[in-house]
Amino acid sequence: MDEALRRAMHVFWRWGYSEASIDRLTEGTGLGRSSLYGTFGDKSTLFRKSLQRYAQTYHPLYDQALSGPHPSPSVVVAAYLQVTLNRIADPTVPDGCLLTVSATQFPALDAEGQAMVRAMICGLRTMLEQALLAAGADDQETAELALCTLATNKSLAVLSRAGFSSEDLATVAAAAARIPGRPHPLP
């Protein structure tokens, strides 16, 4: 079941909720229709389980990168975006980010799926805010940098799906981590 869930996560990640047809899900998981429904329930339930699996896999990497201590807010931004770049560079997973793809298809999700996507994005923002405050950012800088870093993270996922090079993505991340009046943390 765990491997089938990982494979279903990849189908939703690659195709998004709307295009992840039952045929694609059965092909991707290796399960027949009745086994897919019997194991996971309906498509919306399978999607939510896939999203949970995604968060359980990747959000601890962000938490670890942000655990610090970090000497400045720019280093927090750089550490967060490096996790994103590492995930995007992983050839064993689809391009982009399942959470970002899901956010772009928000209207197609049921209320529970929408709530999960929103809560996960807000959870990442909270992680960033806590790390930025610990690194010495004031309240206003924390709010601005957390939101901008989150937006940059989502932009990197979109650009990777559109075929931009890893060098282009690293340039975006480095520019985002360059905070006026602060040292530049990325090479």
Coordinates of C-alpha atoms in Angstrom, one line a residue:
M1 CA 0.0 0.0 0.0
D2 CA 2.8 2.4 0.8
E3 CA 4.4 2.0 -2.6
A4 CA 1.0 2.4 -4.3
L5 CA 0.5 5.6 -2.4
R6 CA 3.9 6.9 -3.4
R7 CA 3.1 6.2 -7.0
A8 CA -0.3 7.8 -6.7
M9 CA 1.4 10.9 -5.2
H10 CA 3.6 11.0 -8.3
V11 CA 0.6 10.8 -10.6
F12 CA -1.1 13.8 -8.9
W13 CA 2.2 15.6 -8.8
R14 CA 2.8 15.1 -12.5
W15 CA -0.7 15.6 -13.8
G16 CA -2.5 17.6 -11.1
Y17 CA -5.8 16.7 -9.6
S18 CA -7.9 17.5 -12.6
E19 CA -5.8 15.4 -15.1
A20 CA -5.1 12.5 -12.7
S21 CA -7.8 10.3 -14.2
I22 CA -8.7 7.0 -12.7
D23 CA -7.0 5.4 -15.7
R24 CA -3.8 7.3 -15.0
L25 CA -4.0 6.4 -11.3
T26 CA -4.5 2.7 -11.9
E27 CA -1.7 2.7 -14.5
G28 CA 0.6 4.6 -12.1
T29 CA -0.1 2.6 -9.0
G30 CA -0.3 -0.8 -10.7
L31 CA -3.7 -1.4 -9.0
G32 CA -6.9 -2.3 -10.8
R33 CA -9.9 0.0 -10.4
S34 CA -11.6 -2.1 -7.7
S35 CA -8.3 -2.4 -5.8
L36 CA -7.6 1.3 -6.0
Y37 CA -11.1 2.2 -4.7
G38 CA -11.0 -0.6 -2.1
T39 CA -7.6 0.5 -0.8
F40 CA -7.9 4.2 -0.9
G41 CA -11.5 5.2 -1.4
D42 CA -12.5 7.8 -4.0
K43 CA -10.2 10.0 -6.0
S44 CA -10.5 12.9 -3.5
T45 CA -9.6 10.7 -0.6
L46 CA -6.6 9.3 -2.5
F47 CA -5.5 12.8 -3.4
R48 CA -5.6 13.9 0.3
K49 CA -3.6 10.9 1.3
S50 CA -1.1 11.6 -1.4
L51 CA -0.9 15.2 -0.2
Q52 CA -0.3 14.0 3.3
R53 CA 2.4 11.7 2.1
Y54 CA 4.1 14.5 0.2
A55 CA 4.0 16.8 3.3
Q56 CA 5.4 13.9 5.5
T57 CA 8.2 13.4 3.0
Y58 CA 9.3 17.0 2.2
H59 CA 8.2 19.3 5.1
P60 CA 10.6 17.8 7.6
L61 CA 13.4 18.8 5.2
Y62 CA 12.3 22.4 5.3
D63 CA 12.0 22.1 9.1
Q64 CA 15.5 20.7 9.4
A65 CA 16.9 23.4 7.1
L66 CA 15.3 26.2 9.1
S67 CA 16.2 24.8 12.5
G68 CA 19.3 27.0 12.6
P69 CA 20.8 28.8 14.2
H70 CA 21.1 31.1 11.2
P71 CA 23.2 34.3 11.4
S72 CA 20.8 36.4 9.4
P73 CA 17.4 36.3 7.7
S74 CA 19.0 36.0 4.3
V75 CA 20.6 32.7 5.3
V76 CA 17.2 31.5 6.4
V77 CA 15.8 32.4 2.9
A78 CA 18.8 30.7 1.3
A79 CA 18.4 27.5 3.4
Y80 CA 14.7 27.2 2.7
L81 CA 15.1 27.7 -1.1
Q82 CA 18.0 25.2 -1.2
V83 CA 15.6 22.5 0.0
T84 CA 13.4 23.5 -2.9
L85 CA 16.2 23.4 -5.4
N86 CA 17.3 20.0 -4.1
R87 CA 13.8 18.5 -4.5
I88 CA 13.5 20.0 -8.0
A89 CA 16.9 18.5 -9.0
D90 CA 15.9 15.0 -7.9
P91 CA 15.4 13.0 -11.1
T92 CA 13.3 10.3 -9.3
V93 CA 10.3 12.7 -8.8
P94 CA 8.2 14.8 -11.2
D95 CA 9.1 18.4 -11.9
G96 CA 7.7 21.1 -9.7
C97 CA 5.9 20.6 -6.4
L98 CA 2.7 18.7 -5.6
L99 CA 1.5 21.4 -3.3
T100 CA 2.1 24.1 -6.0
V101 CA 0.3 22.1 -8.6
S102 CA -2.6 21.5 -6.2
A103 CA -2.8 25.2 -5.4
T104 CA -3.1 26.0 -9.1
Q105 CA -6.0 23.6 -9.4
F106 CA -7.7 24.9 -6.2
P107 CA -11.2 25.2 -7.7
A108 CA -11.2 21.6 -8.8
L109 CA -10.5 20.3 -5.3
D110 CA -13.3 19.5 -2.8
A111 CA -13.5 21.6 0.4
E112 CA -11.4 19.2 2.4
G113 CA -8.7 19.2 -0.2
Q114 CA -8.7 23.0 -0.5
A115 CA -8.4 23.2 3.3
M116 CA -5.5 20.9 3.3
V117 CA -3.6 22.8 0.6
R118 CA -4.2 26.1 2.3
A119 CA -3.2 24.7 5.7
M120 CA 0.0 23.2 4.3
I121 CA 1.0 26.4 2.7
C122 CA 0.3 28.3 5.8
G123 CA 2.3 25.8 7.8
L124 CA 5.3 26.4 5.6
R125 CA 4.8 30.2 6.1
T126 CA 4.8 29.7 9.8
M127 CA 8.0 27.7 9.7
L128 CA 9.6 30.5 7.8
E129 CA 8.3 33.2 10.1
Q130 CA 9.7 31.4 13.2
A131 CA 13.1 30.9 11.6
L132 CA 13.3 34.5 10.4
L133 CA 12.4 35.9 13.8
A134 CA 15.1 33.6 15.4
A135 CA 17.6 35.0 12.9
G136 CA 16.9 38.6 14.0
A137 CA 14.3 39.9 11.6
D138 CA 11.8 42.3 13.0
D139 CA 8.0 41.6 12.7
Q140 CA 7.5 43.5 9.5
E141 CA 10.6 42.1 7.8
T142 CA 9.5 38.6 9.0
A143 CA 6.1 38.9 7.5
E144 CA 7.4 40.3 4.2
L145 CA 10.3 37.8 3.8
A146 CA 8.2 34.8 4.7
L147 CA 5.6 35.6 2.1
C148 CA 8.1 36.5 -0.6
T149 CA 10.1 33.4 0.1
L150 CA 7.0 31.2 -0.1
A151 CA 6.1 32.9 -3.4
T152 CA 9.6 32.3 -4.7
N153 CA 9.4 28.7 -3.7
K154 CA 6.2 28.3 -5.6
S155 CA 7.6 30.2 -8.6
L156 CA 10.6 27.8 -8.7
A157 CA 8.3 24.9 -8.9
V158 CA 6.4 26.5 -11.8
L159 CA 9.6 27.4 -13.7
S160 CA 11.0 23.9 -13.2
R161 CA 7.8 22.4 -14.8
A162 CA 8.2 24.8 -17.7
G163 CA 11.7 23.4 -18.4
F164 CA 13.9 26.2 -17.0
S165 CA 17.4 25.1 -16.2
S166 CA 18.8 24.4 -12.8
E167 CA 21.1 27.3 -13.3
D168 CA 18.1 29.6 -13.9
L169 CA 16.4 28.3 -10.8
A170 CA 19.5 28.8 -8.7
T171 CA 19.7 32.4 -10.0
V172 CA 16.1 33.1 -8.9
A173 CA 16.9 31.6 -5.5
A174 CA 20.1 33.6 -5.1
A175 CA 18.3 36.8 -6.0
A176 CA 15.5 36.1 -3.6
A177 CA 18.0 35.5 -0.8
R178 CA 19.8 38.8 -1.5
I179 CA 18.2 41.1 1.0
P180 CA 19.2 44.8 0.8
G181 CA 21.6 45.7 3.5
R182 CA 22.4 42.0 4.2
P183 CA 25.2 39.9 3.0
H184 CA 24.5 37.6 0.0
P185 CA 24.3 34.0 1.3
L186 CA 24.4 31.9 -1.9
P187 CA 27.5 31.5 -4.1

